[in-house]
Coordinates of C-alpha atoms and ligand atoms in Angstrom, one line a residue:
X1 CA 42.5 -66.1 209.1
X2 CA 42.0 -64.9 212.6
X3 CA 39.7 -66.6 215.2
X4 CA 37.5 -64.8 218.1
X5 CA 37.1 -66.8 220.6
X6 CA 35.0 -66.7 223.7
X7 CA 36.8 -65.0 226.6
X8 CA 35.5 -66.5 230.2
X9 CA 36.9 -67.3 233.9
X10 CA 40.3 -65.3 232.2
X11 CA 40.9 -67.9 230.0
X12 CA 40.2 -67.9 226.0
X13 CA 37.8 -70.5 224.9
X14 CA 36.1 -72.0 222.0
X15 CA 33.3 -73.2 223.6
X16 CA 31.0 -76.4 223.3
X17 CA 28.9 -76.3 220.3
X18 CA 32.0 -76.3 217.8
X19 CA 29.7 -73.8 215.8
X20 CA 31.0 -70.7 214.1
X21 CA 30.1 -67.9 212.0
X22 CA 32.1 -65.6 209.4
X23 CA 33.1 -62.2 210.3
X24 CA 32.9 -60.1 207.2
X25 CA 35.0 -57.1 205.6
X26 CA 32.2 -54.4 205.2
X27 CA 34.8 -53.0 202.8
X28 CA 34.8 -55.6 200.4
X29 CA 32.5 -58.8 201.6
X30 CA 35.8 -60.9 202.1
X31 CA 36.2 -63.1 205.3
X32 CA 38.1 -61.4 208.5
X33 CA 38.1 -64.8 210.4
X34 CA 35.4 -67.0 212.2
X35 CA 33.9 -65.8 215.8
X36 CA 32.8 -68.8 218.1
X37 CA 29.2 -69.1 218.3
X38 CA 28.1 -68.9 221.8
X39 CA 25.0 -70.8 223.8
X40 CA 23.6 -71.4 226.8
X41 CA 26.3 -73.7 228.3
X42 CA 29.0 -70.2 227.6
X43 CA 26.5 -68.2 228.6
X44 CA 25.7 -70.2 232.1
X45 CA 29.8 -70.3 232.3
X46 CA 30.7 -67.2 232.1
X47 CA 27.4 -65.9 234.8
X48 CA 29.5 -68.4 237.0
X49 CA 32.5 -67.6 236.5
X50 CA 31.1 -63.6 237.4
X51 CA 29.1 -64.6 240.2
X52 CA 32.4 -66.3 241.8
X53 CA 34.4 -63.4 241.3
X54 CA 32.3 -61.0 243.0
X55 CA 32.6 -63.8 245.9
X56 CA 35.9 -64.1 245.7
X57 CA 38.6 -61.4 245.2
X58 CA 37.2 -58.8 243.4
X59 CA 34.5 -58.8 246.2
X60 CA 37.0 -58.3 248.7
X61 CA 39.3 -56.3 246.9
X62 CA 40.0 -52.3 248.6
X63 CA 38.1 -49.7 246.6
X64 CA 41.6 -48.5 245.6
X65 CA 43.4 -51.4 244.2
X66 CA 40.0 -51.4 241.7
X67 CA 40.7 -48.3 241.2
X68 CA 43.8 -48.6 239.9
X69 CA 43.4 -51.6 238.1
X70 CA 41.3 -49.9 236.3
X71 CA 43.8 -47.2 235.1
X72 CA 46.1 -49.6 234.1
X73 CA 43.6 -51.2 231.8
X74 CA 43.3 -47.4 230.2
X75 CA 47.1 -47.1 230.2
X76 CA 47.3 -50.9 228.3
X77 CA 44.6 -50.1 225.8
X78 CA 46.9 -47.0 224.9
X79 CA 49.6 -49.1 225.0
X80 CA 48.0 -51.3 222.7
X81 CA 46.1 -48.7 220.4
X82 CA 47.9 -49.9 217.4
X83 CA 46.2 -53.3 217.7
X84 CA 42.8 -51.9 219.0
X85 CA 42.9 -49.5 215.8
X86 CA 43.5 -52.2 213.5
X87 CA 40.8 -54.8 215.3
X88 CA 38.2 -51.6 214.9
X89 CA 38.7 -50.3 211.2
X90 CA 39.0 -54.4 210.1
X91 CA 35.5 -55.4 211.8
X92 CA 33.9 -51.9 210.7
X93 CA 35.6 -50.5 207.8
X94 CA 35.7 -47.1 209.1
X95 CA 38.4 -44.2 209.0
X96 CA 41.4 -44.8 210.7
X97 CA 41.5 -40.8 211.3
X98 CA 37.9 -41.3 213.1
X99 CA 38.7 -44.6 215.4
X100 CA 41.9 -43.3 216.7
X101 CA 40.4 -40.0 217.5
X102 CA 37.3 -41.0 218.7
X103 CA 36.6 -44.8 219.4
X104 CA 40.2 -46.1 220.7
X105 CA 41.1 -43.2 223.1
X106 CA 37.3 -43.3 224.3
X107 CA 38.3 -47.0 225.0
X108 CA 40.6 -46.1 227.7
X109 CA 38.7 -42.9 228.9
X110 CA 36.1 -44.9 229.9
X111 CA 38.0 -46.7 232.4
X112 CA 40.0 -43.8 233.8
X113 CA 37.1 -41.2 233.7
X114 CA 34.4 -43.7 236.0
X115 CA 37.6 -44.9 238.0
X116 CA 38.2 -41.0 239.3
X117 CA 34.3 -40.5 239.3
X118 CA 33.6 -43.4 242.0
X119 CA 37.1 -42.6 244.0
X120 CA 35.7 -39.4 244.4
X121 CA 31.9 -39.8 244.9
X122 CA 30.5 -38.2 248.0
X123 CA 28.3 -40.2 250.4
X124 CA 25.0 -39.4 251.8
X125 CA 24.1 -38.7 255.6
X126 CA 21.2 -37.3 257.6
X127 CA 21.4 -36.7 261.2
X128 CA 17.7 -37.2 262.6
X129 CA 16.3 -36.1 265.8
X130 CA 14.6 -38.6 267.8
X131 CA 11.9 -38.1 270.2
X132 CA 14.1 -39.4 273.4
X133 CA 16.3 -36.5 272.0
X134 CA 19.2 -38.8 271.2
X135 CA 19.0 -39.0 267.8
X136 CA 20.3 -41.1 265.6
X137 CA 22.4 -41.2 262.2
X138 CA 21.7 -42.3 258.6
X139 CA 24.1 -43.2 256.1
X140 CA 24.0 -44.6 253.0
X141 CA 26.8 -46.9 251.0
X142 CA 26.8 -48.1 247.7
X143 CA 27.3 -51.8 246.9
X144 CA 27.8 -52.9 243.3
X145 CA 24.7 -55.1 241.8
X146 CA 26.4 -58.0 240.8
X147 CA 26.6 -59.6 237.6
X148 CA 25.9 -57.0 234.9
X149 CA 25.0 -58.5 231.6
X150 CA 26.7 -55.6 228.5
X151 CA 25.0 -55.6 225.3
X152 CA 26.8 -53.8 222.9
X153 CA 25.9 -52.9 219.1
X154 CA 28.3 -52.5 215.9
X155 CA 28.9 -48.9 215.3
X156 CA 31.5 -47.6 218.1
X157 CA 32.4 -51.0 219.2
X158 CA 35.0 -50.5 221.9
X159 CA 33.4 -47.0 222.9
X160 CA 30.6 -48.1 223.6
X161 CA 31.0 -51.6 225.5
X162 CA 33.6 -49.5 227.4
X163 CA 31.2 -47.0 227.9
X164 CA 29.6 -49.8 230.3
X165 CA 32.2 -52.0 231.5
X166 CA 34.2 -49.5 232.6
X167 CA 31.5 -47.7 235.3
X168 CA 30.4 -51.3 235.9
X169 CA 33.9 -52.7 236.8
X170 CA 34.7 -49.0 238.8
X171 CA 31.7 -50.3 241.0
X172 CA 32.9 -53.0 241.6
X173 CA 30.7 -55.5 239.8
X174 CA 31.5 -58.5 236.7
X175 CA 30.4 -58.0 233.8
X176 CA 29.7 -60.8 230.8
X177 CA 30.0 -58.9 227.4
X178 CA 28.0 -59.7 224.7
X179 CA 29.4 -57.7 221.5
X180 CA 27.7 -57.4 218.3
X181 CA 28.0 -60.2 216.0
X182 CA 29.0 -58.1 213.5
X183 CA 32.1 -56.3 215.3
X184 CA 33.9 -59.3 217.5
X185 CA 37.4 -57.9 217.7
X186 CA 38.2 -54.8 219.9
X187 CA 35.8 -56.6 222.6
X188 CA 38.1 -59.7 222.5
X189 CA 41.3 -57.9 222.5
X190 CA 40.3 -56.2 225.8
X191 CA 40.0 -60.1 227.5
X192 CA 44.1 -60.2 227.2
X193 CA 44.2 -56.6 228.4
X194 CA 42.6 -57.4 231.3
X195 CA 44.7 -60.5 232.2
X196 CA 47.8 -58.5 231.2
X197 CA 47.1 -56.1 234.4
X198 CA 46.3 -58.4 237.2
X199 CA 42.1 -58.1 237.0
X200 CA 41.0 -61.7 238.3
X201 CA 39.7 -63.7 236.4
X202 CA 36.2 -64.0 236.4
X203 CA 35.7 -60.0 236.5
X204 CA 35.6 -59.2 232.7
X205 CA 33.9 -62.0 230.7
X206 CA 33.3 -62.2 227.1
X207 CA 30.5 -64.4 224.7
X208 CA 30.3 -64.5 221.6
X209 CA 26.7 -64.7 219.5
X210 CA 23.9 -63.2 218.1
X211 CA 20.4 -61.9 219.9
X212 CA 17.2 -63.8 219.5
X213 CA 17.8 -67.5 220.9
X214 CA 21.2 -67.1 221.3
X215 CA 23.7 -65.8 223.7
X216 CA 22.7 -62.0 223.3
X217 CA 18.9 -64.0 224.5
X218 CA 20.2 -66.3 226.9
X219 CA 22.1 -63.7 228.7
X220 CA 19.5 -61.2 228.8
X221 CA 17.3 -64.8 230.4
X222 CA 20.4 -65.7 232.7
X223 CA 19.5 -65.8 237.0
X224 CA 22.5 -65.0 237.9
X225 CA 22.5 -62.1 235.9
X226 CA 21.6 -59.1 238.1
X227 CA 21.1 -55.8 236.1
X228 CA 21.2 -55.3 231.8
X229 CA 22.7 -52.5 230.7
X230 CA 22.2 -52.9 226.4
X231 CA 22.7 -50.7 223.7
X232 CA 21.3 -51.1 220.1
X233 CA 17.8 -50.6 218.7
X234 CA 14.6 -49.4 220.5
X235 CA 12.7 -52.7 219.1
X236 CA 15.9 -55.0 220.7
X237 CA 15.6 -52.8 223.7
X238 CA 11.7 -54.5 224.1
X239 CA 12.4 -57.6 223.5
X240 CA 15.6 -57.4 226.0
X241 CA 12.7 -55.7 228.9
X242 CA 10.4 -58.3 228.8
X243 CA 13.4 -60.9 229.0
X244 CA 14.1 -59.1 232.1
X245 CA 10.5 -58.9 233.6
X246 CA 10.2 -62.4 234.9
X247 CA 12.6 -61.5 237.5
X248 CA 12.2 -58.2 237.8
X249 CA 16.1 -57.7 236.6
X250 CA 16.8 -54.0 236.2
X251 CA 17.9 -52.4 232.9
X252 CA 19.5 -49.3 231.6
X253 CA 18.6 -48.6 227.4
X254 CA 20.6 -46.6 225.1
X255 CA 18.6 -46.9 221.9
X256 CA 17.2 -45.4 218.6
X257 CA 17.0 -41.9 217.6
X258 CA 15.7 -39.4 214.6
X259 CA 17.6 -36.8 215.7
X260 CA 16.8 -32.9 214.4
X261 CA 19.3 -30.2 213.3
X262 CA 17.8 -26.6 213.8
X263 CA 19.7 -23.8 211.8
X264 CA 18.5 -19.7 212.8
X265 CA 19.1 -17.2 210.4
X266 CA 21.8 -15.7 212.4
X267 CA 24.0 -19.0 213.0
X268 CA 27.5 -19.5 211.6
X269 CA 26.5 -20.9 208.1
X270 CA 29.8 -22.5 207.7
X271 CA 30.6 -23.2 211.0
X272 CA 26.6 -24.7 210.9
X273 CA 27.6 -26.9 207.6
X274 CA 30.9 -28.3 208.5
X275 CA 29.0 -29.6 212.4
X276 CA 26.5 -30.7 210.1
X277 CA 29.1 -32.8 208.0
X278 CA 29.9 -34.6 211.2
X279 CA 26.0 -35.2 212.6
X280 CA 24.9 -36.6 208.9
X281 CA 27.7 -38.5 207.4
X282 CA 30.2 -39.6 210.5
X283 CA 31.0 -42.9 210.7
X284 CA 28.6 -43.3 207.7
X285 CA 25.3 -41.9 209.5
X286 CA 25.8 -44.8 211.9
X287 CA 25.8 -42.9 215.1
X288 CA 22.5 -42.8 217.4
X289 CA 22.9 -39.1 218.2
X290 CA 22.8 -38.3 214.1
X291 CA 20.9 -35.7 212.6
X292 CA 18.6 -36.9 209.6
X293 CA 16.4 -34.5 210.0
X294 CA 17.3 -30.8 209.1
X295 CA 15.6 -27.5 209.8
X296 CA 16.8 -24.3 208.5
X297 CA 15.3 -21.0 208.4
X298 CA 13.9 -20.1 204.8
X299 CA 16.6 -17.0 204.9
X300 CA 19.3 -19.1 204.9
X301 CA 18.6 -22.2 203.3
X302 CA 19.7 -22.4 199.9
X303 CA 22.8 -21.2 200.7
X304 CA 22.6 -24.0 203.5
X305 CA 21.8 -27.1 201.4
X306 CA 24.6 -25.5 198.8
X307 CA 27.2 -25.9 201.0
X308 CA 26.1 -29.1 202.5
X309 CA 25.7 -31.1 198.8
X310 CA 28.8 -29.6 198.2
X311 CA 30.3 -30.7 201.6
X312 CA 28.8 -34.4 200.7
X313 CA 29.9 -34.7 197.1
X314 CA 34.2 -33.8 198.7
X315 CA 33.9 -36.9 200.6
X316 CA 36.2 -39.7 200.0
X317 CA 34.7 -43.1 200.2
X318 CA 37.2 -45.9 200.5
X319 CA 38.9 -48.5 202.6
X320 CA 40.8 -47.6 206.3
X321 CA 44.0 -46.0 205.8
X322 CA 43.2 -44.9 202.0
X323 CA 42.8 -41.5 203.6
X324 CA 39.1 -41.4 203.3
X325 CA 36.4 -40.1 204.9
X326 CA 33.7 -42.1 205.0
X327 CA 34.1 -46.2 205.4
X328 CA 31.3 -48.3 204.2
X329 CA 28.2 -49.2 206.3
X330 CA 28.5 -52.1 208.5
X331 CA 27.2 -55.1 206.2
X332 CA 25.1 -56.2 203.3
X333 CA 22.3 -56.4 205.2
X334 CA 21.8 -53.1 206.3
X335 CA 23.1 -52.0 203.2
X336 CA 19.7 -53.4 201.9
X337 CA 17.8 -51.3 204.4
X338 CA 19.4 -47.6 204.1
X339 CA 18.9 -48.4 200.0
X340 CA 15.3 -49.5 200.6
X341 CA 14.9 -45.6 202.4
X342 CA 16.9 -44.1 199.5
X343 CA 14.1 -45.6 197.5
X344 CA 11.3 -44.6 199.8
X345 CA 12.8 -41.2 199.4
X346 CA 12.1 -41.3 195.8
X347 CA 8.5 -42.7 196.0
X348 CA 7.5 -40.3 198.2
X349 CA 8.7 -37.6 195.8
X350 CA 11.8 -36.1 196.9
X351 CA 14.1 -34.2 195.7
X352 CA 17.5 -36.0 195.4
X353 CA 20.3 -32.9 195.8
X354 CA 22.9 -35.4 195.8
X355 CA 23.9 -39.2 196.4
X356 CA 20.7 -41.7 196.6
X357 CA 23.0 -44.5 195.4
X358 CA 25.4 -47.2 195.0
X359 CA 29.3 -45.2 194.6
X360 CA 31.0 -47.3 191.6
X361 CA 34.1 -47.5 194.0
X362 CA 36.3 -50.5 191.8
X363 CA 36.0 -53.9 191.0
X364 CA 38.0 -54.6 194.0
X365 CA 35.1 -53.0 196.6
X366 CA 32.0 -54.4 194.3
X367 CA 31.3 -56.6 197.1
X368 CA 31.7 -54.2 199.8
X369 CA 28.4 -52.1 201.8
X370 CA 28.7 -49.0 200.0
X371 CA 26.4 -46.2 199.6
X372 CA 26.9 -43.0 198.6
X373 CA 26.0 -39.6 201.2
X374 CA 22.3 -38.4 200.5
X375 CA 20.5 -35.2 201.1
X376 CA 16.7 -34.9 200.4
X377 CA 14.2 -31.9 200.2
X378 CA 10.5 -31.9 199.7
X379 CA 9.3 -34.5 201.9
X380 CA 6.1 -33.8 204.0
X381 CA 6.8 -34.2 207.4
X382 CA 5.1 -38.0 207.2
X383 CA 7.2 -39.5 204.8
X384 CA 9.0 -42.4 206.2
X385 CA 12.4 -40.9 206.0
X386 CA 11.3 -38.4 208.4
X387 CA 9.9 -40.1 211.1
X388 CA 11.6 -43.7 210.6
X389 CA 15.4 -44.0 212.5
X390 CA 17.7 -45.2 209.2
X391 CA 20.9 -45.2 210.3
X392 CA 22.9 -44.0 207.4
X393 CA 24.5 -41.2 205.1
X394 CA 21.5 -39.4 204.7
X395 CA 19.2 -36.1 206.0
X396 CA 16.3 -34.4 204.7
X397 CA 16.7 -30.5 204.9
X398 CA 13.5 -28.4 205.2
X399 CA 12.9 -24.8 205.3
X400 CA 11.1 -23.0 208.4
X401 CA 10.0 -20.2 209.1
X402 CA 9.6 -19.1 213.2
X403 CA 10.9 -20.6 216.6
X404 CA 7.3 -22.1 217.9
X405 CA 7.3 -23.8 214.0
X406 CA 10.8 -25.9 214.7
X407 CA 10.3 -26.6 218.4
X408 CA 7.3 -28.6 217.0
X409 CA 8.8 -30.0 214.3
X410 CA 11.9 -30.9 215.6
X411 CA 9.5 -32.7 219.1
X412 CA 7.7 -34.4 216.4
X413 CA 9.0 -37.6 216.7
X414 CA 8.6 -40.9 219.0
X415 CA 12.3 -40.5 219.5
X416 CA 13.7 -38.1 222.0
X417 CA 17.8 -38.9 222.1
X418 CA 19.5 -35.9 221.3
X419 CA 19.3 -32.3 218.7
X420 CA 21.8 -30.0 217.1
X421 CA 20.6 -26.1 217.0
X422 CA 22.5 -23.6 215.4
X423 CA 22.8 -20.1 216.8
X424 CA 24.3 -17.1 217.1
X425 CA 21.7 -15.5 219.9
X426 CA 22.4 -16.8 223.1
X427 CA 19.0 -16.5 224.8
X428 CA 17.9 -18.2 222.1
X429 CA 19.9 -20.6 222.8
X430 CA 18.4 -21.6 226.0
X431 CA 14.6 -20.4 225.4
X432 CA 14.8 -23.3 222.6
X433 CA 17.5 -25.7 224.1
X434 CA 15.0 -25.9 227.1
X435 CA 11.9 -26.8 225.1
X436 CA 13.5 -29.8 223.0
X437 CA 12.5 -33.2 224.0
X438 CA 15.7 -34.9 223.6
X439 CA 18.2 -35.8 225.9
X440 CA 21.3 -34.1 224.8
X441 CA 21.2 -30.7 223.4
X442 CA 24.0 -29.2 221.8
X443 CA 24.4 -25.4 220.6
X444 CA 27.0 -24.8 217.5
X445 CA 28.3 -28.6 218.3
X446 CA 27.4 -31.9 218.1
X447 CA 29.1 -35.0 220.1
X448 CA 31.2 -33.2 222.1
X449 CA 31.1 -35.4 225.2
X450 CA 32.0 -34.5 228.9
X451 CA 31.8 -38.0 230.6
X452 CA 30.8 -36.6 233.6
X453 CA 27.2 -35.7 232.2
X454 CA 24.0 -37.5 232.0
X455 CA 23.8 -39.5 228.5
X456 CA 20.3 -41.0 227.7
X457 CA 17.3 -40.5 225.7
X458 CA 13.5 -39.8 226.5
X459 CA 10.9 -41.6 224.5
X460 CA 11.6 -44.2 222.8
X461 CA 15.5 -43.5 222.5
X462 CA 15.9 -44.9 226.2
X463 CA 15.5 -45.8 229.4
X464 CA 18.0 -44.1 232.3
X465 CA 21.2 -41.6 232.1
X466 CA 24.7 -42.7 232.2
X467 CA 28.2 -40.8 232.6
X468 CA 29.5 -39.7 235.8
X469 CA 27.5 -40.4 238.9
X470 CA 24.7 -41.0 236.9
X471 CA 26.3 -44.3 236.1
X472 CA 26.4 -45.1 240.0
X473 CA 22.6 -45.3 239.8
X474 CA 22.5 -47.9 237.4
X475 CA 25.8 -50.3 238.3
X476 CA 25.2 -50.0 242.5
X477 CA 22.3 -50.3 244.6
X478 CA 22.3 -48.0 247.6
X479 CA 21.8 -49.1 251.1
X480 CA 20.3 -46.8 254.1
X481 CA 22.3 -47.6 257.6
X482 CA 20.4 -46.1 260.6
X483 CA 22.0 -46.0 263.7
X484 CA 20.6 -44.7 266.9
X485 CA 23.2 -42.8 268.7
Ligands
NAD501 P1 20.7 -54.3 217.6 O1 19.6 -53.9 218.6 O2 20.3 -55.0 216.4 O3 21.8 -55.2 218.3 C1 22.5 -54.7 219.4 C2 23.0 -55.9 220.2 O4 21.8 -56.6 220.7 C3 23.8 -56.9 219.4 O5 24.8 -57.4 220.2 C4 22.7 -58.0 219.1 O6 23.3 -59.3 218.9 C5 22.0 -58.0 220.4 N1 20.6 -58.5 220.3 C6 19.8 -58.5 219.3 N2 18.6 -59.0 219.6 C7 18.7 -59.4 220.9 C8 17.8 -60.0 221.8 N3 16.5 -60.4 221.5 N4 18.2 -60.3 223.1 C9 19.4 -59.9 223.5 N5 20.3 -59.3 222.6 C10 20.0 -59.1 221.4 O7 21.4 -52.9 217.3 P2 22.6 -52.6 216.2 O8 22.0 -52.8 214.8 O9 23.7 -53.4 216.6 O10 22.9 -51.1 216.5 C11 22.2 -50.1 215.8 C12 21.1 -49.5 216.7 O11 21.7 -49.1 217.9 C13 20.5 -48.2 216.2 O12 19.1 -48.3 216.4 C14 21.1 -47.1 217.0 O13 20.4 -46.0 217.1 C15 21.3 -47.8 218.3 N6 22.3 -47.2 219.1 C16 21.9 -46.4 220.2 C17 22.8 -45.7 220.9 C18 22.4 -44.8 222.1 O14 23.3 -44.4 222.8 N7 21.2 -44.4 222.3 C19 24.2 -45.8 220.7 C20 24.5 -46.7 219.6 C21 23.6 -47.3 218.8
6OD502 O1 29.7 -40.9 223.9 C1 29.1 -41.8 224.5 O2 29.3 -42.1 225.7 C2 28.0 -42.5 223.8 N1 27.3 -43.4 224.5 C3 27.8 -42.3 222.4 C4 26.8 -43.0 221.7 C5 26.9 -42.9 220.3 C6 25.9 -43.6 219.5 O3 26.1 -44.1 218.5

């Protein structure tokens, strides 16, 4: 049975309350181990133990030494990918062919990409002229915040608290980590990573808990916590601002989406179906940036929903390392809300090409979070599939007609994180890339990821951009110097 502990001031911990919780299989409801329950007094000790580092030697520590501290955490999570691999497909359940191309080597990118980005950030300077013609000289640095509270959800869970941490700790601030309940293992692993290379202690803390009223809450509450940067859903995302409003604590969102898929006549209809594969059914539809809602042009789109029912019915559901292609969503719980959508689907008189249930996967995964890959047509464009974020296998397809028609579709929405268009005609490309309210647009792709630009959502999907020296706006503050020569 393993045990997560808490991972504060460098050392591992169990904390005070002597309270734990069970970390489940999502593959078959069994029992991975039991994560220590964290609280205020874990909470208030790792926000000291953060605050002293920044006062102590990371504080003081050259720009380069970070630096390179920083790459050897990237070269020891490679190091170490076996163990990171296993710690992410146990706690998630999902293909060991997606985490070790996407969420473990993402793990270490995210230290090495933000470590080059801030070595080689230019600063800012303005000669002025003065009126006793001397002039003077304005420059500005960059000091970290502080203490950076990390809020990380279940679905990528090392990409995604790296994603943070590792611009944070490039900037020189500490960070307390609160992972998702429901995914403890990568984020604990990366505590003896961190002591392995030399970081001091202090600079990379970890707490273990849930949201409301408990350390995900108390961090979010915490004084000597300067800046939040959270990922998870838009509704957590408003609970965590006004948990920051009191003191007037800055915060960086990455949250919800109901992402569109737009598919022109002229696109690449197979090259179109197997992105598609991807955006609607990776990682089990539990990806922010996933497309459940399709848009194809009425010339192409039996052919389109065809292909994609028959790309949906070849996928393999079953355990990591079974060779499959499509793990099991992330718990019981929100098993209970993608079914109650599949059955919203139906009320609101869809039709059901394919999926819309439970897979019958064995007596040995009965107890697991299965569901099976589901594509709808028919809905109006108010059905609650449509406009409602469900994070799982799942899209509705529907047929249009011209370009103005699925620009205001695919902008209906409160949501505005990212789209997927399809298209051969490259001015189209960018007449309708440029009028879609989202904040990452991709052409004949979808999550293709150049860390060096701007990640976020508009509406409702977010607050701010990260990647590359977008990141530097969030995890420093800048400071104007004005010397009269
Ligand atoms: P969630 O909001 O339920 O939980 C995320 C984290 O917040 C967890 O660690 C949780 O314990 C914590 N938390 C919950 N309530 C809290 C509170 N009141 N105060 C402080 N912390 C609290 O999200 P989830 O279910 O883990 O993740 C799925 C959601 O995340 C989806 O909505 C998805 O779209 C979104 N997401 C967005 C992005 C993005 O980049 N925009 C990326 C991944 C996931
Ligand atoms: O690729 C990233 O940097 C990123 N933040 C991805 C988010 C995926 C959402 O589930």
């Amino acid at each position: 049975m393993r045990e997560y502990m808490h991972f504060i001031n460098g050392e591992y911990t169990r904390g005070s309350s002597g309270k734990t919780f069970d970390n489940i299989n999502p593959c078959d409801g069994s029992v991975l181990g039991q994560v220590h329950e964290g609280g205020q007094a874990e909470i208030d000790a790792a926000c000291e133990a953060a605050r002293a580092a920044m006062k102590g030697p990371w504080g003081s520590m050259p720009m380069n030494e970070r630096l390179d501290l920083l790459h050897k955490v990237a070269d020891r999570i490679d190091e170490r990918f076996d163990e990171f691999l296993e710690a992410e497909c146990a706690d998630t359940g999902k293909p060991v062919e997606l985490a070790s191309h996407i969420d473990i080597p993402r793990g270490a990118a995210n230290f090495r990409v933000f470590a080059d980005v801030v070595r080689n950030v230019p600063a800012e300077s303005f000669r002025m002229d003065t009126p006793d013609g001397r002039g003077a000289l304005n420059y500005a640095i960059r000091v970290p915040k502080g203490v950076v509270g990390v809020i990380a959800p279940w679905n990528l869970p090392l990409l995604l608290m790296t994603w943070k941490v590792g611009p944070a700790l490039a900037c020189g601030n500490a960070v307390v980590v609160k992972p998702s309940e429901e995914t403890p293992g990568t984020t604990t692993l990366l505590g003896d990573v961190m002591n392995e290379v030399g970081v001091p202690k202090g600079v990379f803390n970890v707490v273990h808990g849930f949201g409301p009223n408990s350390a995900g809450e108390f961090l979010t509450r915490h004084k000597q916590v300067d800046a939040i940067t959270f990922t998870g859903e838009t509704r957590t995302g408003a609970a965590i601002m006004k948990a920051c409003s009191d003191r007037i604590a800055d915060v960086s969102f990455e949250l919800g989406g109901k992402n569109p898929g737009i598919f022109f006549e002229d696109c690449d209809v197979d090259n179109a179906v197997s992105v598609a594969m991807r955006s609607c059914f990776g990682n089990c539809g539990q990806v922010c940036l996933g497309t459940e809602r399709i848009y194809v042009h009425r010339s192409i789109f039996d052919e389109f929903v065809d292909k994609l029912a028959a790309g949906a019915k070849r996928l393999k559901m079953g355990p990591p390392g079974s060779g499959s292609n499509l793990g099991p969503l992330i718990s019981r719980q929100h098993r209970d809300k993608v079914l109650s959508y599949y059955q919203k689907a139906v009320d609101e008189g869809a039709t059901v090409v394919t999926g819309g249930g439970v897979p019958d996967l064995g007596e040995a995964l009965e107890n697991g979070s299965w569901v099976e890959p589901t594509i709808w047509t028919g809905l109006s464009e108010d059905a609650a599939v449509i406009r409602e974020e469900i994070f799982g296998p799942c899209t509705h397809v529907r047929p249009f007609d011209d370009e103005d028609e699925v620009i205001a579709l695919a902008n209906d929405t409160d949501y505005g994180l990212a789209a997927t268009m399809h298209t051969r005609d490259a001015l189209r490309a960018h007449r309708v890339a440029q009028q879609l309210e989202a904040g990452l647009i991709w052409v004949n792709e979808w999550f293709l990821r150049d860390l060096r630009t701007p990640f976020g959502g508009s509406k409702m999907s977010g607050i701010g951009r990260e990647g590359g020296v977008h990141s530097l706006e969030f995890y420093t503050e800048m400071r104007n110097i004005c010397i009269k020569l």
